[in-house]
């Protein structure tokens, strides 16, 4: 076991200097330098010696190291080739780590799970995600319906709040519905800028997404459901009737829109943010029947 963890300011600086590594803004590289924060993440993620862990963007291996200590096996996807020799060096004490040099958005994660982990092993995604690409990564992972138990990720605080929001709040929107259709979402801790090197401009939160066995609502057509939800939030200040009239202008008159809303029992004068997922499902299914 190493005497000095990677996640300390002094060790991180030492590694940066050794490899003359420069941060790439385009890759959203902010490395964690606080072991306590990492241990809290591991705890919230429910990682134990039986579990497998998938990490995205391991950086210099700060979180990877803690995952390796607490889990059965870690598979980490790293897109930046410059970090591969660094990871080989920093993680040399851990035989249970596999680094894959690939963009997670292009990876066949299901195949990786099948080949890298034991059958029926509980798998958790745990990551400090680059802010610029958080949403595409999370949506890919939940939409692919992977055999994972949960995703516990450090992301921009504002985005975490949007994903875990409740109706009638400023953060609630189409992203909320998309995430909560597949998962149960909660913000489990806030992380200050000061625990990163370099410091980002915004605070971060740890978002936990527990994968649902099945969606909480039944919809006639998933793609249509998500399109209708997006349309309902197209202009937040507009009523449902006005947003949907713009969206369906080729198919329905305003009077027909009003009639369909009445059939669903939903007041067209409401705004999208006031509808819960059950109401959106009812609305989407009613419109789908009247396509």
Coordinates of C-alpha atoms in Angstrom, one line a residue:
X1 CA 0.0 0.0 0.0
X2 CA 1.5 3.4 -0.9
X3 CA 2.6 5.7 1.9
X4 CA 1.2 8.7 0.1
X5 CA -2.1 8.7 -1.8
X6 CA -2.3 10.3 -5.2
X7 CA -5.1 12.6 -4.1
X8 CA -2.9 15.1 -2.2
X9 CA -1.7 18.5 -3.5
X10 CA 1.9 17.6 -3.0
X11 CA 1.8 14.2 -4.7
X12 CA -0.3 15.6 -7.6
X13 CA 2.3 18.4 -8.1
X14 CA 5.1 15.9 -7.9
X15 CA 3.4 13.8 -10.7
X16 CA 2.6 16.9 -12.8
X17 CA 6.3 18.0 -12.6
X18 CA 7.7 14.5 -13.2
X19 CA 5.7 14.1 -16.5
X20 CA 5.6 17.9 -17.4
X21 CA 1.9 17.4 -17.7
X22 CA -0.2 20.4 -18.7
X23 CA -4.0 20.5 -18.2
X24 CA -6.2 20.5 -21.3
X25 CA -9.1 22.9 -20.9
X26 CA -10.8 21.2 -23.9
X27 CA -11.0 17.9 -21.9
X28 CA -12.2 19.6 -18.7
X29 CA -9.3 18.3 -16.6
X30 CA -9.7 19.1 -12.9
X31 CA -8.0 16.6 -10.7
X32 CA -9.2 15.9 -7.1
X33 CA -6.6 16.4 -4.4
X34 CA -8.6 15.5 -1.2
X35 CA -8.7 11.9 0.0
X36 CA -11.6 12.5 2.4
X37 CA -13.9 13.6 -0.5
X38 CA -12.9 10.5 -2.4
X39 CA -13.6 8.2 0.5
X40 CA -17.0 9.8 0.9
X41 CA -17.8 9.2 -2.8
X42 CA -16.8 5.6 -2.4
X43 CA -19.1 5.3 0.7
X44 CA -22.1 6.9 -1.1
X45 CA -21.5 4.6 -4.1
X46 CA -21.8 1.5 -2.0
X47 CA -18.5 0.1 -3.1
X48 CA -17.3 -3.0 -1.3
X49 CA -14.9 -5.8 -2.0
X50 CA -17.6 -7.7 -4.0
X51 CA -18.3 -4.8 -6.4
X52 CA -16.9 -4.0 -9.7
X53 CA -16.4 -0.3 -10.6
X54 CA -16.3 1.6 -13.9
X55 CA -14.6 4.9 -14.0
X56 CA -14.6 7.6 -16.7
X57 CA -11.7 10.0 -17.0
X58 CA -9.4 8.7 -14.3
X59 CA -6.9 11.5 -14.8
X60 CA -3.8 10.7 -12.8
X61 CA -5.6 7.9 -10.9
X62 CA -6.7 9.7 -7.6
X63 CA -10.2 8.2 -7.6
X64 CA -9.0 5.0 -9.4
X65 CA -6.7 4.3 -6.5
X66 CA -9.4 4.5 -3.9
X67 CA -11.7 2.4 -6.0
X68 CA -8.9 -0.2 -6.4
X69 CA -8.4 -0.3 -2.6
X70 CA -12.2 -0.8 -1.8
X71 CA -13.5 -2.8 -4.8
X72 CA -12.9 -6.1 -6.5
X73 CA -12.0 -4.6 -9.8
X74 CA -11.8 -1.2 -11.6
X75 CA -12.1 -0.6 -15.3
X76 CA -11.3 3.0 -16.3
X77 CA -11.9 4.7 -19.6
X78 CA -9.3 7.4 -20.4
X79 CA -9.4 9.4 -23.7
X80 CA -6.2 11.4 -23.2
X81 CA -3.2 9.4 -24.4
X82 CA -0.8 11.6 -22.4
X83 CA -2.2 10.1 -19.2
X84 CA -1.6 6.4 -20.0
X85 CA 2.0 6.3 -18.9
X86 CA 1.2 8.3 -15.8
X87 CA -1.6 5.9 -14.8
X88 CA 0.7 2.9 -15.5
X89 CA 3.1 4.5 -13.0
X90 CA 0.7 5.8 -10.3
X91 CA -1.4 2.6 -10.2
X92 CA 1.4 0.0 -10.5
X93 CA 0.7 -1.3 -7.0
X94 CA -2.8 -2.3 -7.9
X95 CA -3.3 -5.5 -10.0
X96 CA -7.1 -5.1 -10.1
X97 CA -7.1 -2.0 -12.4
X98 CA -7.7 -2.1 -16.2
X99 CA -7.2 1.1 -18.1
X100 CA -9.0 1.3 -21.5
X101 CA -7.8 4.1 -23.9
X102 CA -11.1 5.0 -25.5
X103 CA -13.8 7.6 -25.6
X104 CA -16.6 6.4 -23.4
X105 CA -19.2 7.7 -25.9
X106 CA -17.8 5.3 -28.5
X107 CA -17.2 2.4 -26.2
X108 CA -19.2 -0.8 -26.2
X109 CA -19.6 -0.7 -22.4
X110 CA -21.8 -3.8 -22.2
X111 CA -19.2 -5.9 -23.9
X112 CA -16.5 -4.5 -21.5
X113 CA -18.7 -5.4 -18.5
X114 CA -19.2 -8.9 -19.9
X115 CA -15.4 -9.5 -20.5
X116 CA -13.9 -7.6 -17.5
X117 CA -16.2 -8.5 -14.6
X118 CA -17.6 -11.7 -13.0
X119 CA -21.0 -12.9 -14.0
X120 CA -23.8 -11.2 -11.9
X121 CA -21.2 -9.0 -10.1
X122 CA -22.7 -5.7 -8.8
X123 CA -21.3 -3.0 -11.0
X124 CA -21.2 0.7 -10.1
X125 CA -20.1 3.6 -12.3
X126 CA -18.1 6.1 -10.2
X127 CA -16.5 9.1 -11.8
X128 CA -15.4 12.7 -11.7
X129 CA -16.9 13.7 -15.1
X130 CA -15.7 16.5 -17.3
X131 CA -18.3 19.3 -17.1
X132 CA -18.5 19.9 -20.8
X133 CA -19.7 16.4 -21.7
X134 CA -21.6 15.3 -18.5
X135 CA -25.1 15.0 -20.0
X136 CA -24.2 13.0 -23.1
X137 CA -22.2 10.5 -21.0
X138 CA -24.9 10.0 -18.4
X139 CA -27.7 9.7 -21.0
X140 CA -25.7 7.2 -23.0
X141 CA -25.0 5.1 -19.9
X142 CA -28.7 5.1 -18.7
X143 CA -30.2 4.7 -22.2
X144 CA -28.0 1.7 -23.1
X145 CA -29.7 0.0 -20.1
X146 CA -26.4 -1.5 -19.0
X147 CA -26.2 -4.1 -16.3
X148 CA -25.1 -1.6 -13.6
X149 CA -26.6 -0.9 -10.2
X150 CA -25.9 2.8 -9.9
X151 CA -23.9 5.8 -11.1
X152 CA -22.3 8.1 -8.6
X153 CA -20.7 11.0 -10.3
X154 CA -19.1 14.3 -9.5
X155 CA -20.6 16.9 -11.9
X156 CA -21.3 20.6 -12.0
X157 CA -23.7 21.5 -9.1
X158 CA -26.2 23.2 -11.3
X159 CA -26.5 20.2 -13.6
X160 CA -26.8 17.8 -10.6
X161 CA -29.7 20.0 -9.3
X162 CA -31.4 19.8 -12.7
X163 CA -31.1 16.0 -12.9
X164 CA -32.5 15.5 -9.3
X165 CA -35.1 18.3 -9.4
X166 CA -38.8 18.1 -8.4
X167 CA -41.7 19.7 -10.3
X168 CA -42.4 23.4 -9.8
X169 CA -38.8 24.2 -9.3
X170 CA -36.5 26.4 -11.4
X171 CA -34.2 23.4 -12.1
X172 CA -36.9 21.1 -13.3
X173 CA -37.0 20.5 -17.0
X174 CA -36.8 18.0 -19.9
X175 CA -33.4 16.8 -18.6
X176 CA -34.9 16.0 -15.2
X177 CA -37.6 13.8 -16.9
X178 CA -35.1 12.1 -19.1
X179 CA -32.8 11.1 -16.2
X180 CA -35.6 10.2 -13.8
X181 CA -37.3 8.0 -16.3
X182 CA -34.4 5.6 -16.1
X183 CA -33.1 6.3 -12.6
X184 CA -33.9 7.5 -9.1
X185 CA -31.8 10.6 -8.8
X186 CA -30.5 12.4 -5.7
X187 CA -27.7 14.8 -4.8
X188 CA -25.7 13.2 -2.0
X189 CA -23.0 15.8 -1.3
X190 CA -21.6 19.1 -2.4
X191 CA -17.9 19.5 -3.2
X192 CA -16.1 22.9 -3.0
X193 CA -13.8 24.2 -5.8
X194 CA -10.9 24.1 -3.4
X195 CA -10.4 20.3 -3.6
X196 CA -9.5 20.4 -7.2
X197 CA -6.3 21.2 -9.1
X198 CA -6.7 23.4 -11.0
X199 CA -9.7 24.9 -9.3
X200 CA -12.8 25.0 -11.6
X201 CA -15.0 28.1 -11.7
X202 CA -18.0 26.4 -10.2
X203 CA -18.9 24.2 -7.3
X204 CA -19.6 20.5 -7.9
X205 CA -22.0 18.0 -6.5
X206 CA -22.1 14.3 -6.2
X207 CA -25.1 13.0 -8.0
X208 CA -26.3 9.5 -7.5
X209 CA -28.4 7.7 -10.0
X210 CA -29.9 4.3 -9.0
X211 CA -31.0 2.4 -12.0
X212 CA -34.7 1.5 -12.0
X213 CA -35.8 -2.0 -12.9
X214 CA -38.4 -0.4 -15.1
X215 CA -39.5 3.2 -15.9
X216 CA -42.0 4.7 -13.4
X217 CA -44.6 5.3 -16.2
X218 CA -45.8 3.4 -19.2
X219 CA -45.6 5.3 -22.5
X220 CA -46.8 4.2 -26.0
X221 CA -43.6 5.4 -27.6
X222 CA -40.5 6.5 -25.7
X223 CA -39.0 8.7 -28.4
X224 CA -42.4 10.5 -28.8
X225 CA -42.7 10.9 -25.0
X226 CA -39.2 12.6 -24.8
X227 CA -40.0 14.8 -27.8
X228 CA -43.3 16.0 -26.2
X229 CA -41.5 16.7 -22.9
X230 CA -38.9 18.8 -24.7
X231 CA -41.5 20.6 -26.6
X232 CA -43.3 21.4 -23.3
X233 CA -40.2 23.2 -22.0
X234 CA -39.3 24.8 -25.3
X235 CA -40.0 28.3 -23.9
X236 CA -40.4 28.0 -20.1
X237 CA -42.6 31.1 -19.7
X238 CA -45.1 29.9 -22.3
X239 CA -48.1 27.8 -21.4
X240 CA -48.3 24.2 -22.3
X241 CA -50.9 25.0 -25.0
X242 CA -48.7 27.5 -26.7
X243 CA -45.5 25.4 -26.6
X244 CA -47.4 22.3 -27.9
X245 CA -49.2 24.4 -30.6
X246 CA -45.8 25.4 -31.9
X247 CA -44.5 21.9 -31.8
X248 CA -47.6 20.3 -33.5
X249 CA -48.3 23.1 -35.9
X250 CA -48.0 20.8 -38.9
X251 CA -50.4 18.2 -37.4
X252 CA -52.9 20.0 -35.3
X253 CA -54.8 23.3 -35.0
X254 CA -54.8 25.2 -31.7
X255 CA -58.4 24.1 -31.1
X256 CA -57.4 20.4 -31.7
X257 CA -54.5 20.9 -29.2
X258 CA -56.9 22.3 -26.6
X259 CA -59.3 19.3 -27.2
X260 CA -56.5 16.8 -26.7
X261 CA -55.3 18.5 -23.6
X262 CA -59.0 18.4 -22.3
X263 CA -59.1 14.7 -23.1
X264 CA -56.0 14.2 -21.0
X265 CA -57.6 16.3 -18.2
X266 CA -54.6 18.7 -18.2
X267 CA -55.2 22.5 -18.2
X268 CA -53.4 24.0 -21.2
X269 CA -52.8 27.2 -19.3
X270 CA -50.3 25.3 -17.0
X271 CA -46.6 25.5 -17.7
X272 CA -44.4 22.5 -18.4
X273 CA -42.6 22.8 -15.0
X274 CA -45.8 22.1 -13.1
X275 CA -46.4 18.6 -14.6
X276 CA -45.0 15.5 -13.0
X277 CA -43.8 12.5 -14.9
X278 CA -47.2 10.7 -14.7
X279 CA -48.9 13.7 -16.2
X280 CA -46.4 13.9 -19.0
X281 CA -46.9 10.2 -19.8
X282 CA -50.7 10.7 -19.9
X283 CA -50.2 13.7 -22.1
X284 CA -47.8 12.0 -24.5
X285 CA -50.0 8.8 -24.7
X286 CA -53.1 11.0 -25.5
X287 CA -51.3 12.9 -28.2
X288 CA -49.8 9.7 -29.6
X289 CA -53.4 8.3 -30.0
X290 CA -54.4 11.4 -31.9
X291 CA -51.4 11.6 -34.2

